[in-house]
Short mmCIF file of C-alpha atoms in Angstrom, two decimals:
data_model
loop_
_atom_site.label_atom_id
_atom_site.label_comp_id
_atom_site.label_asym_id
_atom_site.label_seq_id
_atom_site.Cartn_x
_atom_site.Cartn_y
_atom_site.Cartn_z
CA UNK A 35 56.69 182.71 81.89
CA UNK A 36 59.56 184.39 83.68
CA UNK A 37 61.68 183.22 86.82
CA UNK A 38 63.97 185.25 88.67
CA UNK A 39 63.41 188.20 86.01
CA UNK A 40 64.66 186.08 82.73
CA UNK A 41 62.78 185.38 79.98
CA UNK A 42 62.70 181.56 79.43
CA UNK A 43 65.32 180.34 76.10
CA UNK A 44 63.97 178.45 72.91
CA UNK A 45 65.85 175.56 74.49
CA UNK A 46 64.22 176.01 78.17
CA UNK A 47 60.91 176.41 76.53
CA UNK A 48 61.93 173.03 74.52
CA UNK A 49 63.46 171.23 77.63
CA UNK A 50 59.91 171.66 79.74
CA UNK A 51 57.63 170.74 76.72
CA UNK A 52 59.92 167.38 76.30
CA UNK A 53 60.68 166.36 79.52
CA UNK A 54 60.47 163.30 80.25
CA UNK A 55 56.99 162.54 83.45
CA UNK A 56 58.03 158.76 83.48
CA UNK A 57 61.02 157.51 85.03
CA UNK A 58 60.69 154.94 82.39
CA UNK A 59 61.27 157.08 79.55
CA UNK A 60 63.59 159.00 81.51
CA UNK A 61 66.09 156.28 81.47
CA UNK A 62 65.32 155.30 77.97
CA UNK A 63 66.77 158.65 77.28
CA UNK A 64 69.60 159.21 79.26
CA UNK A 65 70.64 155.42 78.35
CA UNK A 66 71.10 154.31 81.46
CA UNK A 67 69.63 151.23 81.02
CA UNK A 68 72.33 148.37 81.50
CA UNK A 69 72.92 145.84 78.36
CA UNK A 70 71.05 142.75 78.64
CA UNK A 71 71.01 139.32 76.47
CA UNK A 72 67.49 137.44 77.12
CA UNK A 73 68.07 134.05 77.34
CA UNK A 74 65.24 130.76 76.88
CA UNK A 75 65.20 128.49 80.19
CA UNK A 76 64.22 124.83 79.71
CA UNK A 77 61.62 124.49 83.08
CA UNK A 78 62.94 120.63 83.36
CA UNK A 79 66.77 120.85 82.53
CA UNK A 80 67.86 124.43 83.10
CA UNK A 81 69.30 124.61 80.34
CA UNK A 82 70.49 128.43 78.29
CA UNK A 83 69.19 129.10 74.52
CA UNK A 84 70.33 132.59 73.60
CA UNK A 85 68.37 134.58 70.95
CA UNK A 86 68.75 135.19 67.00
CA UNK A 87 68.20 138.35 65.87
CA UNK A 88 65.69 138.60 63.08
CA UNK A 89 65.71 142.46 61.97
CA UNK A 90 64.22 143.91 65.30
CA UNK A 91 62.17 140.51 66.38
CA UNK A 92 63.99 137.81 68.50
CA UNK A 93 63.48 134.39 67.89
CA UNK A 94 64.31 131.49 70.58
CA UNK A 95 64.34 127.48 69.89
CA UNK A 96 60.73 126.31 70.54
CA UNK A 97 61.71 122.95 72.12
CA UNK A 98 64.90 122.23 74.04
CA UNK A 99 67.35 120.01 72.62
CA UNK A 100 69.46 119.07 75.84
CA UNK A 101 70.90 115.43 76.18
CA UNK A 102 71.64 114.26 79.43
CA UNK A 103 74.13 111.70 77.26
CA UNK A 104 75.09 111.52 74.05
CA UNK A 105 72.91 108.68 73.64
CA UNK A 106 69.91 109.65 75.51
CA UNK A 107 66.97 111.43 74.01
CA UNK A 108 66.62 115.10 74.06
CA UNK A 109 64.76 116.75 77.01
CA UNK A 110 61.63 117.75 74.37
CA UNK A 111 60.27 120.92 77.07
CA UNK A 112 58.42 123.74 75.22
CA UNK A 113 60.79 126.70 75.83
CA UNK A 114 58.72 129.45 74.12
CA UNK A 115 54.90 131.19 74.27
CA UNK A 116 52.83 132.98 72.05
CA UNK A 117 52.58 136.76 73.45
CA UNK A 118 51.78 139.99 72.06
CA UNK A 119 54.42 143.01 71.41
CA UNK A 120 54.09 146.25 70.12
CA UNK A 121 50.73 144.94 68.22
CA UNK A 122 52.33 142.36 66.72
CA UNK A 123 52.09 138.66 67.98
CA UNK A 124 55.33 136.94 68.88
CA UNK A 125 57.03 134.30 70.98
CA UNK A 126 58.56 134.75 74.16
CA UNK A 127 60.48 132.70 76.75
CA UNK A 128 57.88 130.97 79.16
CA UNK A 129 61.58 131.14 81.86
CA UNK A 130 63.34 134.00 80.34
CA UNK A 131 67.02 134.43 82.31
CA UNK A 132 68.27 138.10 81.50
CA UNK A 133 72.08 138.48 82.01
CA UNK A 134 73.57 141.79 81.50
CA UNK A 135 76.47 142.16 79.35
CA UNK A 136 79.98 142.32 80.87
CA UNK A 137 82.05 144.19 78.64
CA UNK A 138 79.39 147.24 78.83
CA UNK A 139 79.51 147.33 82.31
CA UNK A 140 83.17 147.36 82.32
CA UNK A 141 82.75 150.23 79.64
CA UNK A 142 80.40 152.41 81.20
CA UNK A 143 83.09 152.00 84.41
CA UNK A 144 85.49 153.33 82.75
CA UNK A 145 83.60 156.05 81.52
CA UNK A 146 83.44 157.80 85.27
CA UNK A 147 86.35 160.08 86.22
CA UNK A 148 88.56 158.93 88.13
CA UNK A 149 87.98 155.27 88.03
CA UNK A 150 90.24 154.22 85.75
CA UNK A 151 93.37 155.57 87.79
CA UNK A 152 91.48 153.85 90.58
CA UNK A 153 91.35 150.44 89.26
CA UNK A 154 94.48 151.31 87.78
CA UNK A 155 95.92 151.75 91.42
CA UNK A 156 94.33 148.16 92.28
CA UNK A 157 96.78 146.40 89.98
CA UNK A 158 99.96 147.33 93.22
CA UNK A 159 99.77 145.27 95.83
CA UNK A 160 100.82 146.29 99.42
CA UNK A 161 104.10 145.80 100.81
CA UNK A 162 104.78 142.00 101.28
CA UNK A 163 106.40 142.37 105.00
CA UNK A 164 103.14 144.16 106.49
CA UNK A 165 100.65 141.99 107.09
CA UNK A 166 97.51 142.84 104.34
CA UNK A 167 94.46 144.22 105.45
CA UNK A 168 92.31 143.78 102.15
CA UNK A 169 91.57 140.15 100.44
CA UNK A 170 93.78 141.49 97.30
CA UNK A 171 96.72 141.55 98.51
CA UNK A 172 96.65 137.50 99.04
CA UNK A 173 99.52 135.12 98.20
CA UNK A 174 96.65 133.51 95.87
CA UNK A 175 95.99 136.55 93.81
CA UNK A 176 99.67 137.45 93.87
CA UNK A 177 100.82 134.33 92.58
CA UNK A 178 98.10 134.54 89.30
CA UNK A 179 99.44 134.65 86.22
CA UNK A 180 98.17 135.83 82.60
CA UNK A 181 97.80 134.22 79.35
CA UNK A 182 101.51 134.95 78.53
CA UNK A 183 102.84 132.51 81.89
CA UNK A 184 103.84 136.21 83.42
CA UNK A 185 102.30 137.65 86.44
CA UNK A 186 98.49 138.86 85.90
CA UNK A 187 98.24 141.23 88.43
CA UNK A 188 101.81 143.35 87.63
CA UNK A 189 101.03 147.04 88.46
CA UNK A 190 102.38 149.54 85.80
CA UNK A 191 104.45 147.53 83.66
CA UNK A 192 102.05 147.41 80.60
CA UNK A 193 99.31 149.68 79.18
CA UNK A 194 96.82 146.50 79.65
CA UNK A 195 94.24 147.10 82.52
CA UNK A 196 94.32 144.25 84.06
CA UNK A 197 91.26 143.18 86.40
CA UNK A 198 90.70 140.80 88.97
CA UNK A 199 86.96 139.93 90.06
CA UNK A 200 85.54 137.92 92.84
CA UNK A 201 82.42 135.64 91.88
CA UNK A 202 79.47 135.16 94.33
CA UNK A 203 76.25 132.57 94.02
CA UNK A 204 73.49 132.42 96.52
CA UNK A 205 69.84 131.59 96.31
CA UNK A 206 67.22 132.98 98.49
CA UNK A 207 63.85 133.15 99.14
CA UNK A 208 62.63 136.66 97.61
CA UNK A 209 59.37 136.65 99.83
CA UNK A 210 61.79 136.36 102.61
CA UNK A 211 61.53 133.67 105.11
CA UNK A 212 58.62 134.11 107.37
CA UNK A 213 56.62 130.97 109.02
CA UNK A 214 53.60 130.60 106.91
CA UNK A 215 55.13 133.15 104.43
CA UNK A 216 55.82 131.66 100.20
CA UNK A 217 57.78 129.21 99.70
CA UNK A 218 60.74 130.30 96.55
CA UNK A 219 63.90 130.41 96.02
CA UNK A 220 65.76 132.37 93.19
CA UNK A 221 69.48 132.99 92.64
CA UNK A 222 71.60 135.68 92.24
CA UNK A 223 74.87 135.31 90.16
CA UNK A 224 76.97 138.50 91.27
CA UNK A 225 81.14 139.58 90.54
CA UNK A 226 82.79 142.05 92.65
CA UNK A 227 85.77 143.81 91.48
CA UNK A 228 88.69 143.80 93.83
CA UNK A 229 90.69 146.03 91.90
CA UNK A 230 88.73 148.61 94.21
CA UNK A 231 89.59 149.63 97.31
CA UNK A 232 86.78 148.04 99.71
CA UNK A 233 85.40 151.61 100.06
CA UNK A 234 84.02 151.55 96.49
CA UNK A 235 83.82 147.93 96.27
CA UNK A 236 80.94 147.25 97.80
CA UNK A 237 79.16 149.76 96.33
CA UNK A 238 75.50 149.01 94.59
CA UNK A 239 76.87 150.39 91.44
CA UNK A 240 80.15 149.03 91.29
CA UNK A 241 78.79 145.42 91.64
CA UNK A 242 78.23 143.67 88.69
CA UNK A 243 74.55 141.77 88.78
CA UNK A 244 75.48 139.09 85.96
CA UNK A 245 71.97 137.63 86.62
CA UNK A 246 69.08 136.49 88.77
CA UNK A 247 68.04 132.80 88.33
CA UNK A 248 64.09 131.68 87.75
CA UNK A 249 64.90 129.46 89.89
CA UNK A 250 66.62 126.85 92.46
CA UNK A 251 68.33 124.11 89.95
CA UNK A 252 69.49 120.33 91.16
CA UNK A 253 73.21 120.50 91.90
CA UNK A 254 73.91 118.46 88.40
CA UNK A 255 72.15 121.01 86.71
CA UNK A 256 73.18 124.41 87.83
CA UNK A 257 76.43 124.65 85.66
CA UNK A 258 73.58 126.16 82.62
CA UNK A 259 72.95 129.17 84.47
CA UNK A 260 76.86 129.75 85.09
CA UNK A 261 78.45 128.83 81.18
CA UNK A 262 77.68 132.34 80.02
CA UNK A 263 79.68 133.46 82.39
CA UNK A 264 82.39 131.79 82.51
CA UNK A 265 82.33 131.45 78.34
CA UNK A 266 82.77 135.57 78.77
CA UNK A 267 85.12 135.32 81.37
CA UNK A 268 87.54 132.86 79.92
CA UNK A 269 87.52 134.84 76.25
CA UNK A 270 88.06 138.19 78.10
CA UNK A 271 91.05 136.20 79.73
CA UNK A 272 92.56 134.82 76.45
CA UNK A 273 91.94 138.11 74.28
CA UNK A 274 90.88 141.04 76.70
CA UNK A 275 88.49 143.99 75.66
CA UNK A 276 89.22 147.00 73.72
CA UNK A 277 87.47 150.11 74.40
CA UNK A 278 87.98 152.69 71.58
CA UNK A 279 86.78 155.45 74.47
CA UNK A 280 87.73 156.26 78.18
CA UNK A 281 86.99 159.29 80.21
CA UNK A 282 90.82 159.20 81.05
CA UNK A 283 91.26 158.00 77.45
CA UNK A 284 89.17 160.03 75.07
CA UNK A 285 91.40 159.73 71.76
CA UNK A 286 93.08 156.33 71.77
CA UNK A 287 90.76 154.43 74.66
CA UNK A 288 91.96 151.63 76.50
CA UNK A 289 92.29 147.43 76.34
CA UNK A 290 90.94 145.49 79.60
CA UNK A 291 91.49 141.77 80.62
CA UNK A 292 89.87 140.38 83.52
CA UNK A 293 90.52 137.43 85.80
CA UNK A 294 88.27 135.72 87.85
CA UNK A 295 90.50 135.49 91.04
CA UNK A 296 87.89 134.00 93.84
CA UNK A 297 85.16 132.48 94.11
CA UNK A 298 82.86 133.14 97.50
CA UNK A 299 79.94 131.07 98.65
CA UNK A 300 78.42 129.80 101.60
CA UNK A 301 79.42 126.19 102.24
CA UNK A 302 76.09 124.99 101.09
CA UNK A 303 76.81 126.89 97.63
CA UNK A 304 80.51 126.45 97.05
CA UNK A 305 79.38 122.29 97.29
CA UNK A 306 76.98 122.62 94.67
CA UNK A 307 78.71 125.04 92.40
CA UNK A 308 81.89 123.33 92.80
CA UNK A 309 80.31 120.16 92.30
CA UNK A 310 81.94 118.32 95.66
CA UNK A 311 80.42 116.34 97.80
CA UNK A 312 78.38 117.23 100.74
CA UNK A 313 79.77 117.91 104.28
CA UNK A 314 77.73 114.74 105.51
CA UNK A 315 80.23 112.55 103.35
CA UNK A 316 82.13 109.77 104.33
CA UNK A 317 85.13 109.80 102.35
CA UNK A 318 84.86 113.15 100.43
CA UNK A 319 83.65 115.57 103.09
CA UNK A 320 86.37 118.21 102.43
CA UNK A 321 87.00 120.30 99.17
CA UNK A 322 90.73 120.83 100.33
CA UNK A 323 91.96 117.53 101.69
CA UNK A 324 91.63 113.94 101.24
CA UNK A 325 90.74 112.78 104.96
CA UNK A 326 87.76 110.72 105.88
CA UNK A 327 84.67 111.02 107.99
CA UNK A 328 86.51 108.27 110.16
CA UNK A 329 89.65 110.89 110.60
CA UNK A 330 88.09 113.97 111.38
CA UNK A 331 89.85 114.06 115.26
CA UNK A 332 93.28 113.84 113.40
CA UNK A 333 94.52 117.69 113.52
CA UNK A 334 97.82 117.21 112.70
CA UNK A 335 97.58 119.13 109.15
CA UNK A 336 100.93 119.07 108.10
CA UNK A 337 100.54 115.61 107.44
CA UNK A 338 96.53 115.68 105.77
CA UNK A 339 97.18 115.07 102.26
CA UNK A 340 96.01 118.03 100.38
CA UNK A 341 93.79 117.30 96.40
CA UNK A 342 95.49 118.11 93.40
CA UNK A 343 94.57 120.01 91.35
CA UNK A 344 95.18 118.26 87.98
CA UNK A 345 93.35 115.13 89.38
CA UNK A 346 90.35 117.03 90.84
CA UNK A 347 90.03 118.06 87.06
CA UNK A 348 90.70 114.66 85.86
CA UNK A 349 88.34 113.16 87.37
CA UNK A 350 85.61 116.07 87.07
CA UNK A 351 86.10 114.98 82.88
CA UNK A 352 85.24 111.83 83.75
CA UNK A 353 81.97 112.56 85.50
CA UNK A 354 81.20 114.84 82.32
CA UNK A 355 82.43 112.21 79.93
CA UNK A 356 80.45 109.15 81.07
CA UNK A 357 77.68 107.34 79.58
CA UNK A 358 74.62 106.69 81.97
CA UNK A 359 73.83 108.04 85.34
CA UNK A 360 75.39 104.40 86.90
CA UNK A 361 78.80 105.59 86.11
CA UNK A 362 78.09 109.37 86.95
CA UNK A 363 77.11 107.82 90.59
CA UNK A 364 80.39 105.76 90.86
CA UNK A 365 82.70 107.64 89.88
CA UNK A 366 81.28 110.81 92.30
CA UNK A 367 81.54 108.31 95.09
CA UNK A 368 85.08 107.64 94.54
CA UNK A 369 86.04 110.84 93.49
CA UNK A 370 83.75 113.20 95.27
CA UNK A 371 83.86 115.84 92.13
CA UNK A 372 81.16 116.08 89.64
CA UNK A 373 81.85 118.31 86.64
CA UNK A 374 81.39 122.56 87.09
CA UNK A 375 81.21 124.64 84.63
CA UNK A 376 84.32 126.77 86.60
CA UNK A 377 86.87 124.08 85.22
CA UNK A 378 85.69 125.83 81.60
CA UNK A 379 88.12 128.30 83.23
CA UNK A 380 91.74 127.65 82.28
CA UNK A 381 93.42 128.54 85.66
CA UNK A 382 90.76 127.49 87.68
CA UNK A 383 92.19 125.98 91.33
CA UNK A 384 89.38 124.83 93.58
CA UNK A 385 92.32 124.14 95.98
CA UNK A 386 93.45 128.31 95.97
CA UNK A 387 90.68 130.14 95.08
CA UNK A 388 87.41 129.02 97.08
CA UNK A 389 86.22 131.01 100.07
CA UNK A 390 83.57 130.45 102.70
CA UNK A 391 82.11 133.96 103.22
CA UNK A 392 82.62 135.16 106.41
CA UNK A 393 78.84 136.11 106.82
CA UNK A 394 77.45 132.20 106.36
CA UNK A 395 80.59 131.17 108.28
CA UNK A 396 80.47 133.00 111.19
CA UNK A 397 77.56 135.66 112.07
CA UNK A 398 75.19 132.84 110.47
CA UNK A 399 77.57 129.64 111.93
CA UNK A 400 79.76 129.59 114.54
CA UNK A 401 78.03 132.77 116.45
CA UNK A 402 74.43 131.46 115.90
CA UNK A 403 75.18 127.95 117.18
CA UNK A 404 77.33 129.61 120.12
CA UNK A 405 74.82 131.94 121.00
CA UNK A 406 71.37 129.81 120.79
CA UNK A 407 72.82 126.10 121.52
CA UNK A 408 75.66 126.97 123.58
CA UNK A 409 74.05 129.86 125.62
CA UNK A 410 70.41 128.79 125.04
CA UNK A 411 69.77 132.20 124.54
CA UNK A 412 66.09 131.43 122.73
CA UNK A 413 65.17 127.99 125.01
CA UNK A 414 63.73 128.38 128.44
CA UNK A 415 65.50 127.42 131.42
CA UNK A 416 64.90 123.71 132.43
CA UNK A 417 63.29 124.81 135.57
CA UNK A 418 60.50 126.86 133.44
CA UNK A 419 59.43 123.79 131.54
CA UNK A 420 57.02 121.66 133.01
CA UNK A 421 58.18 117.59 132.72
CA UNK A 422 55.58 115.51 131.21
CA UNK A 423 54.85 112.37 133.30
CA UNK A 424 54.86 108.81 131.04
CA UNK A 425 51.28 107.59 130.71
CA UNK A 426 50.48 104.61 133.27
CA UNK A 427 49.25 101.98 129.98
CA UNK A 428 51.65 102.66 128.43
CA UNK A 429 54.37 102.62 131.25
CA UNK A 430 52.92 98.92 132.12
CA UNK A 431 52.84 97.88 128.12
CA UNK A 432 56.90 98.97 127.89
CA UNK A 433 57.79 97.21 131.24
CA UNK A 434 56.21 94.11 130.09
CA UNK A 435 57.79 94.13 126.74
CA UNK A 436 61.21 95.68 128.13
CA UNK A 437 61.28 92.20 130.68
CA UNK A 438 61.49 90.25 127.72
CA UNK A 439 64.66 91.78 126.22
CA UNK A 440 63.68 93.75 123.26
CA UNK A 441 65.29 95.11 120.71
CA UNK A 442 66.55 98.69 120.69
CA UNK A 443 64.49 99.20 117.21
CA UNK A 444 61.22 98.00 119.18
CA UNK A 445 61.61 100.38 122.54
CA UNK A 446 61.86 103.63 119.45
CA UNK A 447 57.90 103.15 119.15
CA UNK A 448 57.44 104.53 123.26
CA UNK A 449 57.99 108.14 124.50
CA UNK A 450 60.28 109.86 126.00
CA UNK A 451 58.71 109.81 129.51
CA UNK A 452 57.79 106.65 129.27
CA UNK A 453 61.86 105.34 128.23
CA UNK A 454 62.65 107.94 131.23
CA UNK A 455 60.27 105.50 133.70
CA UNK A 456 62.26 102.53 132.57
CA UNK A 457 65.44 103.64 133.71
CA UNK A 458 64.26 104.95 136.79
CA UNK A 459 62.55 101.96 137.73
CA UNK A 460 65.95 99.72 136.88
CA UNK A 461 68.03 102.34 138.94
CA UNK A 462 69.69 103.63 135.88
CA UNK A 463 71.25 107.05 135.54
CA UNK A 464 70.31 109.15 132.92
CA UNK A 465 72.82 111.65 131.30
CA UNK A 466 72.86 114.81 132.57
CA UNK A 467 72.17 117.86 129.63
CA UNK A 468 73.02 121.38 129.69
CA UNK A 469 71.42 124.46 130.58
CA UNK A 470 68.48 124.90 128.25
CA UNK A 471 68.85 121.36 126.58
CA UNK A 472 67.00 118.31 126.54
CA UNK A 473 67.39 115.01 126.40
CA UNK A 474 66.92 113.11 123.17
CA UNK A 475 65.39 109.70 122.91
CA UNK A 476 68.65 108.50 121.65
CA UNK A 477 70.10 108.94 124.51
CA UNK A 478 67.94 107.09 126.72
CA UNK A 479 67.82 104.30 124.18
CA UNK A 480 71.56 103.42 124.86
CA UNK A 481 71.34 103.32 128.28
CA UNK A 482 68.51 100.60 127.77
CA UNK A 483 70.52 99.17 125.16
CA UNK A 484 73.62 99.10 127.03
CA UNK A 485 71.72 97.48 130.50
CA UNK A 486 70.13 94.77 128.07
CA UNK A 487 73.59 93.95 127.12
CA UNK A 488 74.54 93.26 130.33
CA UNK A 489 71.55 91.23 131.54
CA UNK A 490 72.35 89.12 128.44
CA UNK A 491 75.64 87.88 129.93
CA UNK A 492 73.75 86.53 132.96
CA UNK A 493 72.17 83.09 133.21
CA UNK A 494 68.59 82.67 132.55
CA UNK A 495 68.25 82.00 136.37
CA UNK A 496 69.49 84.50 137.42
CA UNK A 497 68.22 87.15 134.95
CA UNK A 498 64.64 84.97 136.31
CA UNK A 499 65.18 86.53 139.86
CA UNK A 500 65.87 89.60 139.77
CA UNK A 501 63.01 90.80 137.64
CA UNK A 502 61.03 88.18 140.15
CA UNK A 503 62.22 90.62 142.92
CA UNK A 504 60.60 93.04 140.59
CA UNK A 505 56.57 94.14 140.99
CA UNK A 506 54.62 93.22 137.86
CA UNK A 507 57.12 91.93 135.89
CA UNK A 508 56.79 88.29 134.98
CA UNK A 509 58.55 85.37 136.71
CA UNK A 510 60.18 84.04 133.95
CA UNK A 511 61.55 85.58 130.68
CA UNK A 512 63.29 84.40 127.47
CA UNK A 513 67.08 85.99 126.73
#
């Protein structure tokens, strides 16, 4: 078969018989594939067992052998299943967690032209008197410094590549959230490089997927699916990565070390990952500071006292370090730090490094609640809902039992309308709300509260006549 007058080659002949129909196969071929390590996942605990290579088979534990404490039994879960490969029967993860190997990706990065001089590029930071328009050039990342006490990020003053990466950790639900839709929720465990300019950065291929999770863990227990990471990261710190070839680099290749310089979560994730306490805290509320629930008006912040961060690890050691889940729980109330697997990172600083993404932050916080509470842009005007009227039985049944001086606990039990009635009939002004807002039974409930309060500093004859001067209420009634 000709084309265009030539006579087809041995080797075109070759390349059509051989080539590949499966996209499969074809990136078996090419070796695109990315470098993975299959991992066993406990189903209770979470936690990692990686694999042992037996010739070409891989063999996980069968059972995992995870103590909460040193003295406490092990967790016992099955971790594998019988399954059948290539004809032969084996045993397989039943939660398998794939992570893909760092140091390859780094490799086959470097193996592009052009990207080395790129990231090489990344390692100068902008001028210091212009304000800096990318994340880099931060007095955070400036101020890191290397194994040797020196500065990490130093431009062209060694050979070394160095690299600084930006960690990310988010669940979501995969079926995407839809009413009636699945209910799941799976994580993603992501790095970014910021050596590149944001151009390239946010690139699919440029980001590197560490791994997706099988699922959402407790917040004690989500350190497992991070220690692989950070083990890598913290080695690559201490001892760097040679690679014997570059594209820019053929003959003597190059040596890497990599830094992770952020870490970038949603406030909902940084809490768990870090291990802090949750925003609805009374005394720990804030990752940064030390001020209470009880002082959140004060905005005077030169004078908040800011957490340290030798005693944030401190007393993250002692949540890791103690013996039963009693001392776990009092020590995270005083503290408000359970243990992460980040502080496995030597120059990890909670206090420097942690980011609330601007996404969660704004487009999904401040915006949203401006734009539907604020503006009521998704609520009806008031005028367009019809009021509901409070049921006559009931409305005699509450004014009954309200002329008798309840408690505010016993007046929850009656509706809205019908606490609305009350205060109308005692000449008692209800709250006005804002456009597209309601009012909530709380409300209403301490404007009863308040009025019963009030009547209680009367005398009883008194209190007697005026609900006498009242239609249906009883003459007398017991304060």
């Amino acid at each position: 078969m000709t084309e265009g007058g030539r006579t087809p080659s041995v080797c075109d002949i070759k390349l059509h018989k051989f080539f590949p129909t499966d996209l499969r196969t074809a990136r078996q071929s090419l070796n695109i594939e990315p470098t993975t390590i299959k991992y066993a996942t406990c189903p209770t605990c979470c936690c990692l067992y990686p694999p042992t290579n037996t010739g070409t088979i891989a063999e996980w534990p069968t059972e995992c052998t995870w103590r909460s404490f040193k003295d406490s039994p092990p967790c016992g879960q099955p971790l594998v299943k019988s399954a059948v490969e290539g004809g032969e029967s084996v045993r397989v993860p039943i939660y398998p967690y794939v992570v893909q190997d760092f140091d390859s990706f780094v490799g086959r990065m470097l193996s592009r032209p052009g990207y080395e001089k790129i990231l090489d590029d990344g390692t100068v930071f902008s001028d210091e008197d212009v304000a800096f328009w990318d994340i880099k050039d931060a007095r955070s990342i400036r101020d890191l410094k290397g194994p040797d006490n020196k500065p990490f990020m130093d431009g062209f003053k060694r050979s070394e590549l160095r690299l600084a990466w930006s960690l990310s950790v988010d669940w979501f639900n995969p079926f995407h959230n839809k009413k009636g839709g699945k209910s799941a929720s799976a994580g993603s465990v992501a790095m970014l490089l910021l050596n590149l300019p944001p151009s390239l950065r946010y690139q699919p291929e440029n980001i590197y997927l560490h791994s997706i999770t099988p699922k959402e863990p407790t917040a004690d227990r989500v350190n497992h699916y991070l220690e692989p990471l950070i083990q890598t990261m913290q080695h690559n710190y201490r001892h760097g990565t040679h690679f014997t070839k570059t594209y820019d680099n053929p003959r003597e290749g190059r040596s890497t070390r990599s830094m992770l310089a952020l870490q970038v979560f949603d406030l909902k994730g940084a809490k768990r990952v870090l291990g802090h306490c949750s925003p609805t805290s009374n005394l720990n509320f804030c990752s940064f500071c030390t001020i209470s629930k009880a002082d959140i008006g004060n905005f005077d912040w030169q004078h908040w006292e800011f957490h340290q961060v030798e005693d944030m690890r401190s007393a993250a050691e002692k949540w890791r370090d103690a013996t039963s889940a009693a001392e776990r729980k009092a020590l995270y109330k005083t503290y408000g730090v359970r243990w992460s697997a980040l502080w496995g990172l030597s120059y990890f600083d909670p206090t420097r490094s942690v980011i609330v993404d601007g996404m969660h932050n704004l487009f999904e916080g401040l915006v949203e609640f401006h734009c539907r509470t604020v503006l009521g842009i998704d609520r009806p005007p008031p005028d367009q809902e019809e009021e509901k009227e409070a049921d006559p039985k009931q409305l005699a049944t509450a004014s009954k039992h309200f002329a008798r001086s309840p408690s505010r606990r016993s007046l929850e039990c009656f509706t809205i309308p019908v606490l609305k009635a009350l205060c109308l009939d005692h000449h008692l002004l209800l709250p006005e709300v804002g456009r597209g807002e309601k009012l909530r039974k709380a409300q209403i409930l301490d404007i009863l509260e308040d009025f019963l309060v009030g009547l209680s500093t009367l005398s009883s004859n008194n209190v007697s006549n005026y609900y006498a001067g009242k239609k249906g209420y009883p003459n007398t009634c017991s304060i």
